[in-house]
Short mmCIF file of C-alpha atoms in Angstrom, two decimals:
data_model
loop_
_atom_site.label_atom_id
_atom_site.label_comp_id
_atom_site.label_asym_id
_atom_site.label_seq_id
_atom_site.Cartn_x
_atom_site.Cartn_y
_atom_site.Cartn_z
CA UNK Y 1 131.62 -67.53 -54.93
CA UNK Y 2 133.32 -70.81 -54.10
CA UNK Y 3 133.10 -69.95 -50.40
CA UNK Y 4 129.32 -70.07 -50.49
CA UNK Y 5 129.38 -73.51 -52.05
CA UNK Y 6 132.05 -74.62 -49.56
CA UNK Y 7 129.89 -73.48 -46.65
CA UNK Y 8 126.60 -74.87 -47.95
CA UNK Y 9 127.55 -78.44 -48.76
CA UNK Y 10 127.09 -81.34 -46.36
CA UNK Y 11 130.76 -82.26 -46.60
CA UNK Y 12 131.63 -78.77 -45.38
CA UNK Y 13 129.87 -79.54 -42.12
CA UNK Y 14 131.72 -82.84 -41.80
CA UNK Y 15 134.99 -80.98 -42.30
CA UNK Y 16 133.96 -78.18 -39.97
CA UNK Y 17 137.20 -78.32 -38.00
CA UNK Y 18 139.08 -77.56 -41.22
CA UNK Y 19 137.90 -74.00 -41.64
CA UNK Y 20 140.80 -72.26 -43.49
CA UNK Y 21 143.05 -70.50 -41.01
CA UNK Y 22 142.74 -67.12 -42.69
CA UNK Y 23 138.97 -67.31 -42.52
CA UNK Y 24 139.05 -68.75 -39.00
CA UNK Y 25 140.96 -65.75 -37.68
CA UNK Y 26 138.71 -63.21 -39.40
CA UNK Y 27 135.61 -65.15 -38.34
CA UNK Y 28 136.81 -65.18 -34.74
CA UNK Y 29 137.33 -61.42 -34.82
CA UNK Y 30 133.89 -60.86 -36.33
CA UNK Y 31 132.20 -63.13 -33.77
CA UNK Y 32 134.21 -61.92 -30.78
CA UNK Y 33 135.70 -65.38 -30.18
CA UNK Y 34 139.10 -66.99 -30.10
CA UNK Y 35 140.19 -68.69 -33.38
CA UNK Y 36 140.14 -72.13 -31.77
CA UNK Y 37 136.44 -71.65 -30.97
CA UNK Y 38 135.46 -71.26 -34.64
CA UNK Y 39 134.89 -74.87 -35.57
CA UNK Y 40 131.70 -75.09 -37.59
CA UNK Y 41 130.57 -74.04 -41.03
CA UNK Y 42 127.57 -72.36 -39.40
CA UNK Y 43 129.86 -70.14 -37.36
CA UNK Y 44 131.91 -69.35 -40.44
CA UNK Y 45 128.74 -68.51 -42.38
CA UNK Y 46 127.56 -66.11 -39.68
CA UNK Y 47 131.00 -64.53 -39.55
CA UNK Y 48 131.05 -64.03 -43.31
CA UNK Y 49 127.60 -62.42 -43.08
CA UNK Y 50 129.05 -59.96 -40.60
CA UNK Y 51 132.12 -59.35 -42.74
CA UNK Y 52 129.95 -58.72 -45.82
CA UNK Y 53 127.85 -56.25 -43.85
CA UNK Y 54 131.01 -54.56 -42.62
CA UNK Y 55 132.34 -54.28 -46.17
CA UNK Y 56 129.06 -52.93 -47.58
CA UNK Y 57 128.81 -50.31 -44.85
CA UNK Y 58 132.46 -49.27 -45.28
CA UNK Y 59 132.10 -48.84 -49.04
CA UNK Y 60 128.88 -46.88 -48.63
CA UNK Y 61 130.52 -44.57 -46.10
CA UNK Y 62 133.30 -44.00 -48.60
CA UNK Y 63 130.71 -43.18 -51.26
CA UNK Y 64 129.01 -40.70 -48.94
CA UNK Y 65 132.19 -38.61 -49.03
CA UNK Y 66 131.75 -38.15 -52.80
CA UNK Y 67 130.82 -34.54 -53.46
CA UNK Y 68 131.70 -33.98 -57.12
CA UNK Y 69 131.97 -35.70 -60.47
CA UNK Y 70 135.74 -35.90 -59.98
CA UNK Y 71 135.30 -37.55 -56.57
CA UNK Y 72 132.94 -40.11 -58.09
CA UNK Y 73 135.25 -40.93 -61.00
CA UNK Y 74 138.18 -41.56 -58.62
CA UNK Y 75 135.89 -43.76 -56.50
CA UNK Y 76 134.60 -45.57 -59.60
CA UNK Y 77 137.89 -46.04 -61.44
CA UNK Y 78 139.66 -47.77 -58.55
CA UNK Y 79 136.80 -50.24 -58.25
CA UNK Y 80 136.53 -50.88 -61.97
CA UNK Y 81 140.25 -51.67 -62.06
CA UNK Y 82 139.64 -54.30 -59.38
CA UNK Y 83 136.63 -55.62 -61.30
CA UNK Y 84 138.68 -55.94 -64.48
CA UNK Y 85 141.40 -57.84 -62.63
CA UNK Y 86 138.84 -60.20 -61.08
CA UNK Y 87 137.59 -61.36 -64.48
CA UNK Y 88 140.85 -62.98 -65.54
CA UNK Y 89 141.06 -60.85 -68.67
CA UNK Y 90 142.80 -62.44 -71.70
CA UNK Y 91 146.18 -61.18 -72.86
CA UNK Y 92 144.63 -60.14 -76.17
CA UNK Y 93 141.13 -59.80 -77.59
CA UNK Y 94 139.82 -61.67 -80.63
CA UNK Y 95 139.51 -59.72 -83.84
CA UNK Y 96 138.21 -60.32 -87.32
CA UNK Y 97 134.84 -60.22 -89.07
CA UNK Y 98 131.85 -62.49 -88.70
CA UNK Y 99 131.11 -65.18 -91.27
CA UNK Y 100 127.49 -65.62 -92.33
CA UNK Y 101 126.52 -69.29 -92.20
CA UNK Y 102 122.89 -68.95 -93.14
CA UNK Y 103 120.22 -66.32 -93.83
CA UNK Y 104 116.53 -66.75 -93.04
CA UNK Y 105 113.80 -64.31 -94.02
CA UNK Y 106 110.92 -63.35 -91.75
CA UNK Y 107 108.93 -60.73 -93.61
CA UNK Y 108 111.32 -57.89 -94.43
CA UNK Y 109 113.78 -58.95 -91.73
CA UNK Y 110 116.86 -60.99 -92.60
CA UNK Y 111 118.16 -63.20 -89.80
CA UNK Y 112 121.82 -63.96 -90.36
CA UNK Y 113 123.35 -66.81 -88.41
CA UNK Y 114 126.91 -65.62 -87.89
CA UNK Y 115 130.12 -67.18 -86.59
CA UNK Y 116 133.12 -65.18 -85.40
CA UNK Y 117 136.30 -65.75 -83.46
CA UNK Y 118 135.75 -65.53 -79.71
CA UNK Y 119 137.85 -65.90 -76.62
CA UNK Y 120 140.93 -68.12 -76.97
CA UNK Y 121 140.11 -68.33 -80.72
CA UNK Y 122 137.03 -70.48 -80.09
CA UNK Y 123 134.05 -69.78 -82.38
CA UNK Y 124 131.20 -67.60 -81.16
CA UNK Y 125 127.81 -67.85 -82.83
CA UNK Y 126 124.93 -65.40 -82.92
CA UNK Y 127 121.78 -64.27 -84.71
CA UNK Y 128 121.94 -60.89 -86.43
CA UNK Y 129 118.68 -59.14 -87.38
CA UNK Y 130 118.54 -56.47 -90.08
CA UNK Y 131 116.48 -55.22 -93.00
CA UNK Y 132 117.59 -54.40 -96.54
CA UNK Y 133 115.99 -50.95 -96.51
CA UNK Y 134 118.30 -48.17 -97.66
CA UNK Y 135 118.83 -45.81 -94.73
CA UNK Y 136 121.55 -43.90 -92.89
CA UNK Y 137 123.45 -45.85 -90.21
CA UNK Y 138 121.14 -46.72 -87.35
CA UNK Y 139 121.40 -48.10 -83.83
CA UNK Y 140 123.13 -51.35 -83.02
CA UNK Y 141 121.65 -53.42 -80.19
CA UNK Y 142 123.33 -56.33 -78.39
CA UNK Y 143 120.84 -58.52 -76.51
CA UNK Y 144 122.42 -60.74 -73.85
CA UNK Y 145 120.34 -63.89 -73.23
CA UNK Y 146 119.47 -65.15 -69.76
CA UNK Y 147 120.85 -68.36 -68.32
CA UNK Y 148 117.53 -70.09 -69.04
CA UNK Y 149 118.13 -70.79 -72.72
CA UNK Y 150 120.13 -69.88 -75.78
CA UNK Y 151 119.65 -67.24 -78.43
CA UNK Y 152 116.84 -68.98 -80.35
CA UNK Y 153 114.08 -68.46 -77.76
CA UNK Y 154 110.89 -66.83 -79.16
CA UNK Y 155 111.19 -63.82 -76.81
CA UNK Y 156 114.60 -63.04 -78.28
CA UNK Y 157 113.38 -63.68 -81.80
CA UNK Y 158 110.43 -61.33 -81.24
CA UNK Y 159 112.66 -58.61 -79.85
CA UNK Y 160 115.17 -58.94 -82.69
CA UNK Y 161 112.51 -58.67 -85.39
CA UNK Y 162 110.78 -55.71 -83.72
CA UNK Y 163 113.94 -53.65 -83.31
CA UNK Y 164 115.25 -54.52 -86.78
CA UNK Y 165 111.92 -53.38 -88.24
CA UNK Y 166 112.33 -50.12 -86.29
CA UNK Y 167 115.68 -49.49 -87.99
CA UNK Y 168 118.23 -51.20 -85.74
CA UNK Y 169 120.79 -53.92 -86.36
CA UNK Y 170 120.36 -56.44 -83.54
CA UNK Y 171 122.87 -59.12 -82.52
CA UNK Y 172 121.99 -61.85 -80.04
CA UNK Y 173 125.19 -63.76 -79.21
CA UNK Y 174 125.13 -67.37 -78.10
CA UNK Y 175 126.84 -67.26 -74.73
CA UNK Y 176 129.49 -69.80 -73.72
CA UNK Y 177 127.82 -73.03 -72.64
CA UNK Y 178 124.61 -72.70 -74.70
CA UNK Y 179 123.43 -73.87 -78.11
CA UNK Y 180 126.27 -74.75 -80.48
CA UNK Y 181 128.66 -73.78 -77.66
CA UNK Y 182 127.28 -76.28 -75.16
CA UNK Y 183 129.66 -78.47 -73.19
CA UNK Y 184 127.76 -81.75 -72.96
CA UNK Y 185 126.23 -84.48 -75.16
CA UNK Y 186 122.69 -84.31 -73.70
CA UNK Y 187 120.72 -82.80 -76.57
CA UNK Y 188 117.58 -84.97 -76.42
CA UNK Y 189 115.63 -87.22 -74.05
CA UNK Y 190 117.23 -90.33 -75.52
CA UNK Y 191 120.76 -89.19 -74.68
CA UNK Y 192 120.40 -90.41 -71.08
CA UNK Y 193 118.79 -93.67 -69.86
CA UNK Y 194 116.57 -91.97 -67.26
CA UNK Y 195 114.19 -89.00 -67.55
CA UNK Y 196 115.93 -85.66 -67.10
CA UNK Y 197 115.24 -81.97 -67.88
CA UNK Y 198 116.78 -81.67 -71.34
CA UNK Y 199 116.19 -77.93 -71.54
CA UNK Y 200 118.21 -77.22 -68.36
CA UNK Y 201 121.42 -79.06 -69.21
CA UNK Y 202 123.13 -76.06 -70.82
CA UNK Y 203 122.54 -74.10 -67.63
CA UNK Y 204 123.74 -76.92 -65.36
CA UNK Y 205 126.88 -77.60 -67.36
CA UNK Y 206 127.63 -73.88 -67.60
CA UNK Y 207 128.04 -74.06 -63.84
CA UNK Y 208 130.73 -76.72 -64.36
CA UNK Y 209 132.45 -74.45 -66.86
CA UNK Y 210 132.53 -71.75 -64.22
CA UNK Y 211 134.28 -74.10 -61.79
CA UNK Y 212 136.83 -75.14 -64.42
CA UNK Y 213 137.61 -71.53 -65.22
CA UNK Y 214 138.03 -70.71 -61.53
CA UNK Y 215 140.64 -73.45 -61.24
CA UNK Y 216 142.83 -71.82 -63.90
CA UNK Y 217 142.41 -68.29 -62.61
CA UNK Y 218 139.67 -67.10 -64.97
CA UNK Y 219 135.93 -66.65 -64.50
CA UNK Y 220 132.66 -67.45 -66.22
CA UNK Y 221 131.70 -63.78 -66.00
CA UNK Y 222 134.93 -62.88 -67.76
CA UNK Y 223 134.11 -65.22 -70.63
CA UNK Y 224 130.51 -64.04 -70.95
CA UNK Y 225 131.52 -60.39 -70.85
CA UNK Y 226 133.98 -61.08 -73.63
CA UNK Y 227 131.13 -62.64 -75.65
CA UNK Y 228 129.13 -59.43 -75.19
CA UNK Y 229 132.06 -57.21 -76.09
CA UNK Y 230 132.78 -59.26 -79.22
CA UNK Y 231 129.15 -58.69 -80.20
CA UNK Y 232 129.80 -54.94 -79.87
CA UNK Y 233 132.91 -55.36 -82.06
CA UNK Y 234 130.88 -57.05 -84.77
CA UNK Y 235 128.18 -54.39 -84.79
CA UNK Y 236 130.69 -51.54 -84.95
CA UNK Y 237 132.42 -53.19 -87.90
CA UNK Y 238 129.25 -52.68 -89.98
CA UNK Y 239 128.62 -49.63 -92.15
CA UNK Y 240 124.92 -49.62 -91.22
CA UNK Y 241 125.53 -49.13 -87.46
CA UNK Y 242 125.93 -45.68 -85.89
CA UNK Y 243 128.70 -45.94 -83.26
CA UNK Y 244 126.97 -43.23 -81.19
CA UNK Y 245 123.85 -45.38 -80.82
CA UNK Y 246 125.05 -48.75 -79.56
CA UNK Y 247 122.93 -50.29 -76.80
CA UNK Y 248 123.17 -53.42 -74.70
CA UNK Y 249 120.10 -55.11 -73.23
CA UNK Y 250 120.65 -57.73 -70.53
CA UNK Y 251 117.84 -60.23 -70.05
CA UNK Y 252 116.45 -61.40 -66.74
CA UNK Y 253 118.18 -64.24 -64.88
CA UNK Y 254 121.82 -63.50 -65.56
CA UNK Y 255 121.73 -61.54 -68.79
CA UNK Y 256 121.55 -58.25 -66.92
CA UNK Y 257 124.61 -59.24 -64.90
CA UNK Y 258 126.70 -59.64 -68.05
CA UNK Y 259 125.30 -56.50 -69.70
CA UNK Y 260 126.02 -54.33 -66.65
CA UNK Y 261 129.63 -55.50 -66.34
CA UNK Y 262 130.28 -55.27 -70.09
CA UNK Y 263 128.90 -51.72 -70.21
CA UNK Y 264 130.90 -50.66 -67.16
CA UNK Y 265 134.12 -51.78 -68.85
CA UNK Y 266 133.35 -50.77 -72.44
CA UNK Y 267 132.61 -47.10 -73.15
CA UNK Y 268 131.57 -47.95 -76.72
CA UNK Y 269 128.23 -49.02 -75.24
CA UNK Y 270 126.14 -45.84 -75.17
CA UNK Y 271 122.84 -47.12 -73.72
CA UNK Y 272 122.41 -49.80 -71.04
CA UNK Y 273 119.33 -51.75 -69.93
CA UNK Y 274 120.09 -54.40 -67.31
CA UNK Y 275 117.52 -56.66 -65.66
CA UNK Y 276 118.05 -57.94 -62.14
CA UNK Y 277 121.59 -56.75 -61.47
CA UNK Y 278 122.18 -54.71 -58.32
CA UNK Y 279 119.19 -56.10 -56.43
CA UNK Y 280 120.70 -57.30 -53.14
CA UNK Y 281 119.27 -57.39 -49.61
CA UNK Y 282 120.03 -54.07 -47.92
CA UNK Y 283 122.34 -53.73 -44.93
CA UNK Y 284 121.82 -51.24 -42.12
CA UNK Y 285 124.26 -48.55 -41.05
CA UNK Y 286 123.79 -46.17 -38.12
CA UNK Y 287 124.13 -42.46 -38.85
CA UNK Y 288 123.62 -40.05 -35.96
CA UNK Y 289 121.73 -42.77 -34.15
CA UNK Y 290 119.32 -43.38 -37.05
CA UNK Y 291 119.14 -46.48 -39.25
CA UNK Y 292 120.26 -46.02 -42.86
CA UNK Y 293 119.73 -48.72 -45.48
CA UNK Y 294 122.82 -49.26 -47.65
CA UNK Y 295 123.26 -51.48 -50.73
CA UNK Y 296 124.39 -54.94 -49.72
CA UNK Y 297 127.15 -57.01 -51.24
CA UNK Y 298 124.95 -60.11 -51.30
CA UNK Y 299 125.85 -63.76 -50.87
CA UNK Y 300 127.01 -66.05 -53.61
CA UNK Y 301 124.38 -68.25 -55.24
CA UNK Y 302 124.23 -71.07 -57.75
CA UNK Y 303 124.36 -68.54 -60.60
CA UNK Y 304 128.03 -67.65 -60.60
CA UNK Y 305 127.64 -64.41 -62.57
CA UNK Y 306 126.14 -62.98 -59.38
CA UNK Y 307 129.27 -63.92 -57.45
CA UNK Y 308 131.93 -61.50 -58.63
CA UNK Y 309 135.06 -62.68 -56.79
CA UNK Y 310 136.37 -60.24 -54.15
CA UNK Y 311 133.66 -57.66 -54.96
CA UNK Y 312 132.93 -56.98 -51.29
CA UNK Y 313 136.59 -56.72 -50.41
CA UNK Y 314 137.53 -54.49 -53.35
CA UNK Y 315 134.34 -52.43 -53.53
CA UNK Y 316 132.90 -53.19 -56.96
CA UNK Y 317 129.50 -54.03 -55.51
CA UNK Y 318 126.72 -54.52 -58.09
CA UNK Y 319 125.34 -51.01 -57.61
CA UNK Y 320 128.77 -49.50 -58.31
CA UNK Y 321 129.00 -51.50 -61.55
CA UNK Y 322 125.58 -50.21 -62.59
CA UNK Y 323 126.41 -46.63 -61.66
CA UNK Y 324 129.59 -46.83 -63.77
CA UNK Y 325 127.30 -46.44 -66.80
CA UNK Y 326 126.83 -42.75 -65.93
CA UNK Y 327 126.46 -40.38 -67.67
CA UNK Y 328 125.20 -42.78 -70.35
CA UNK Y 329 121.49 -43.67 -70.33
CA UNK Y 330 120.75 -46.53 -67.91
CA UNK Y 331 117.56 -48.53 -67.43
CA UNK Y 332 117.48 -50.21 -63.99
CA UNK Y 333 115.09 -53.03 -64.88
CA UNK Y 334 113.23 -55.56 -62.74
CA UNK Y 335 111.37 -58.69 -63.76
CA UNK Y 336 108.92 -58.46 -60.86
CA UNK Y 337 107.52 -55.80 -58.53
CA UNK Y 338 109.95 -53.22 -57.18
CA UNK Y 339 109.72 -50.58 -54.45
CA UNK Y 340 111.89 -47.57 -55.29
CA UNK Y 341 111.58 -46.09 -51.80
CA UNK Y 342 112.88 -49.28 -50.18
CA UNK Y 343 115.80 -49.82 -52.57
CA UNK Y 344 119.02 -48.05 -51.50
CA UNK Y 345 120.56 -48.84 -54.89
CA UNK Y 346 118.10 -46.49 -56.59
CA UNK Y 347 119.07 -43.66 -54.25
CA UNK Y 348 122.79 -44.14 -55.01
CA UNK Y 349 122.18 -44.31 -58.75
CA UNK Y 350 120.20 -41.07 -58.62
CA UNK Y 351 123.01 -39.36 -56.72
CA UNK Y 352 125.59 -40.37 -59.31
CA UNK Y 353 123.47 -39.23 -62.25
CA UNK Y 354 122.80 -35.93 -60.47
CA UNK Y 355 126.56 -35.29 -60.31
CA UNK Y 356 126.56 -35.26 -64.13
CA UNK Y 357 123.39 -33.20 -64.37
CA UNK Y 358 121.66 -35.90 -66.43
CA UNK Y 359 119.01 -37.24 -64.08
CA UNK Y 360 116.72 -37.77 -67.07
CA UNK Y 361 119.07 -40.45 -68.43
CA UNK Y 362 118.36 -42.73 -65.47
CA UNK Y 363 115.13 -44.72 -65.70
CA UNK Y 364 113.63 -47.69 -63.90
CA UNK Y 365 111.00 -50.21 -64.94
CA UNK Y 366 109.48 -53.25 -63.30
CA UNK Y 367 106.93 -56.02 -63.59
CA UNK Y 368 104.43 -57.40 -61.05
CA UNK Y 369 104.42 -59.94 -58.24
CA UNK Y 370 107.39 -62.08 -57.27
CA UNK Y 371 109.43 -65.04 -58.47
CA UNK Y 372 107.44 -67.34 -56.16
CA UNK Y 373 104.08 -66.55 -57.71
CA UNK Y 374 102.42 -67.80 -60.89
CA UNK Y 375 101.57 -65.84 -64.03
CA UNK Y 376 99.83 -63.71 -65.06
CA UNK Y 377 99.74 -61.92 -61.69
CA UNK Y 378 103.50 -62.50 -61.43
CA UNK Y 379 105.39 -61.44 -64.53
CA UNK Y 380 107.72 -64.33 -65.18
CA UNK Y 381 109.63 -64.40 -68.45
CA UNK Y 382 112.54 -66.29 -69.95
CA UNK Y 383 114.52 -63.35 -71.35
CA UNK Y 384 112.54 -60.13 -71.89
CA UNK Y 385 108.79 -60.64 -71.75
CA UNK Y 386 106.04 -58.73 -73.50
CA UNK Y 387 104.88 -57.01 -70.32
CA UNK Y 388 108.43 -55.78 -69.73
CA UNK Y 389 108.79 -54.54 -73.28
CA UNK Y 390 105.71 -52.36 -72.87
CA UNK Y 391 107.79 -50.30 -70.44
CA UNK Y 392 111.26 -50.86 -71.90
CA UNK Y 393 110.64 -50.22 -75.60
CA UNK Y 394 109.57 -46.55 -75.29
CA UNK Y 395 112.63 -45.78 -73.13
CA UNK Y 396 115.08 -47.38 -75.54
CA UNK Y 397 113.32 -45.81 -78.52
CA UNK Y 398 113.81 -42.37 -76.97
CA UNK Y 399 117.53 -42.87 -76.37
CA UNK Y 400 118.18 -44.60 -79.71
CA UNK Y 401 116.06 -42.07 -81.61
CA UNK Y 402 113.80 -44.61 -83.34
CA UNK Y 403 110.08 -45.30 -83.48
CA UNK Y 404 108.82 -47.46 -80.63
CA UNK Y 405 109.26 -51.08 -81.78
CA UNK Y 406 106.12 -53.18 -82.17
CA UNK Y 407 106.16 -56.69 -80.71
CA UNK Y 408 106.18 -59.05 -83.69
CA UNK Y 409 104.51 -62.12 -82.27
CA UNK Y 410 104.56 -65.46 -84.04
CA UNK Y 411 108.12 -64.88 -85.13
CA UNK Y 412 108.50 -68.27 -86.73
CA UNK Y 413 110.86 -71.13 -85.99
CA UNK Y 414 114.21 -70.53 -84.37
CA UNK Y 415 117.33 -70.80 -86.47
CA UNK Y 416 120.17 -73.05 -85.35
CA UNK Y 417 123.56 -73.21 -87.05
CA UNK Y 418 123.93 -76.61 -88.65
CA UNK Y 419 127.33 -76.00 -90.22
CA UNK Y 420 129.10 -74.08 -87.45
CA UNK Y 421 131.70 -75.86 -85.32
CA UNK Y 422 130.35 -77.41 -82.14
CA UNK Y 423 133.32 -77.77 -79.76
CA UNK Y 424 131.43 -79.40 -76.88
CA UNK Y 425 134.55 -79.49 -74.76
CA UNK Y 426 136.50 -76.90 -76.67
CA UNK Y 427 137.13 -74.75 -73.63
CA UNK Y 428 138.80 -77.60 -71.78
CA UNK Y 429 140.93 -78.31 -74.85
CA UNK Y 430 141.85 -74.67 -75.32
CA UNK Y 431 142.94 -74.43 -71.69
CA UNK Y 432 144.51 -77.89 -71.54
CA UNK Y 433 148.04 -76.69 -70.97
CA UNK Y 434 146.99 -74.66 -67.96
CA UNK Y 435 144.93 -77.54 -66.58
CA UNK Y 436 147.87 -79.89 -67.00
CA UNK Y 437 150.18 -77.48 -65.21
CA UNK Y 438 147.71 -77.25 -62.35
CA UNK Y 439 147.40 -81.03 -62.17
CA UNK Y 440 151.16 -81.48 -62.22
CA UNK Y 441 151.53 -79.13 -59.27
CA UNK Y 442 148.75 -80.75 -57.26
CA UNK Y 443 150.63 -83.82 -55.91
CA UNK Y 444 153.18 -81.51 -54.30
CA UNK Y 445 150.46 -79.72 -52.35
CA UNK Y 446 149.18 -81.14 -49.08
CA UNK Y 447 145.70 -80.41 -47.74
CA UNK Y 448 146.85 -77.33 -45.81
CA UNK Y 449 148.55 -75.89 -48.91
CA UNK Y 450 145.44 -76.51 -51.00
CA UNK Y 451 143.28 -74.72 -48.42
CA UNK Y 452 145.70 -71.80 -48.35
CA UNK Y 453 145.64 -71.55 -52.13
CA UNK Y 454 141.82 -71.63 -52.15
CA UNK Y 455 141.67 -68.99 -49.41
CA UNK Y 456 144.03 -66.76 -51.39
CA UNK Y 457 141.88 -67.17 -54.50
CA UNK Y 458 138.77 -66.22 -52.48
CA UNK Y 459 140.49 -63.23 -50.93
CA UNK Y 460 139.97 -64.40 -47.33
#
């Protein structure tokens, strides 16, 4: 993740002769050059492209030796162990019930604004949707928001009301960095002397949080996955939730990333729908002289949840994380158009589900157009749009054994916690001792030692 940013910045080109030695040697081998000849960030970038292709092909060849369910589970478990280690998991998980701060009523649906203990004892907020109808325990649904906005967006409100009306208890957690959990003071246009995009500041500052967590050996994905798993905790603590019908829905633009990883690591999740995770440019292997498309590892991007550290090296590529849901029902979801025949991920997912004899539990759905086009021909949404729910709702209803939810529309104003704690820089405070230890050690490290430490963290 950090490597991509290191290679793409202008200062990286100015420091081109300072390519870390570990990377220089591997880049030279990949490019067929001597280490002294690898002097530019462009050369390093091309070398890393080759190394990523090499890793993707090697892992796919290993997968092609899988012949049985037992083979797959050995293949999967080793990679999930590496995934778990990459997240910087906490020594202990938060426990305890949620506290209801406020209840709003929208028709027969009660929207409870809840606060619970989260990672490192910091408060986690969320909106819980339910009805007061007497009924046996029903499904519990965690909806993971995208990186575009927090939990109060109308698409999330509409989804929560619809599924609550259909008999579910729905919890939409506020992810670290958004809403009451934001890390900055820029709440309105007047908070900065020049015009700026107020609605994007949570997203931008969440990126900074990711960098801070990297410094102390943790990860943004690790924190967001813990948010999702705490949401599962809170649902399972309720008498009106059936533990055999717990689903997680990951929104477009980052929500699907978190949902896929959380489900892979938490068997309490029984149904998974993840948007946008696993879609990477394919690599090409040669088998008996013929070209074979294999799932790529992908390059790091601005959105750090799509940059799982060491995933190419250790084999927990996005498609493997998705496939780890098997034999549980999985919806491989896409915001825009999708070509099943051209997607090697779909082929691998089908193979895994066939090993369990549950091919019917694997579904795919998609929208229209592309991210570059304009609506309505291109099905943009912020979290889970109406056009996507037309395909998604019947699939989830089948697996959760409920009536197909009806889109509510005009769900009313969003609810924001006014009384919940708002630790804008709480994460930095909670981790202050570790930051201070890192700062204290920094003067003793020269530039070469810092580069070596960064290279070790990146796994290069």
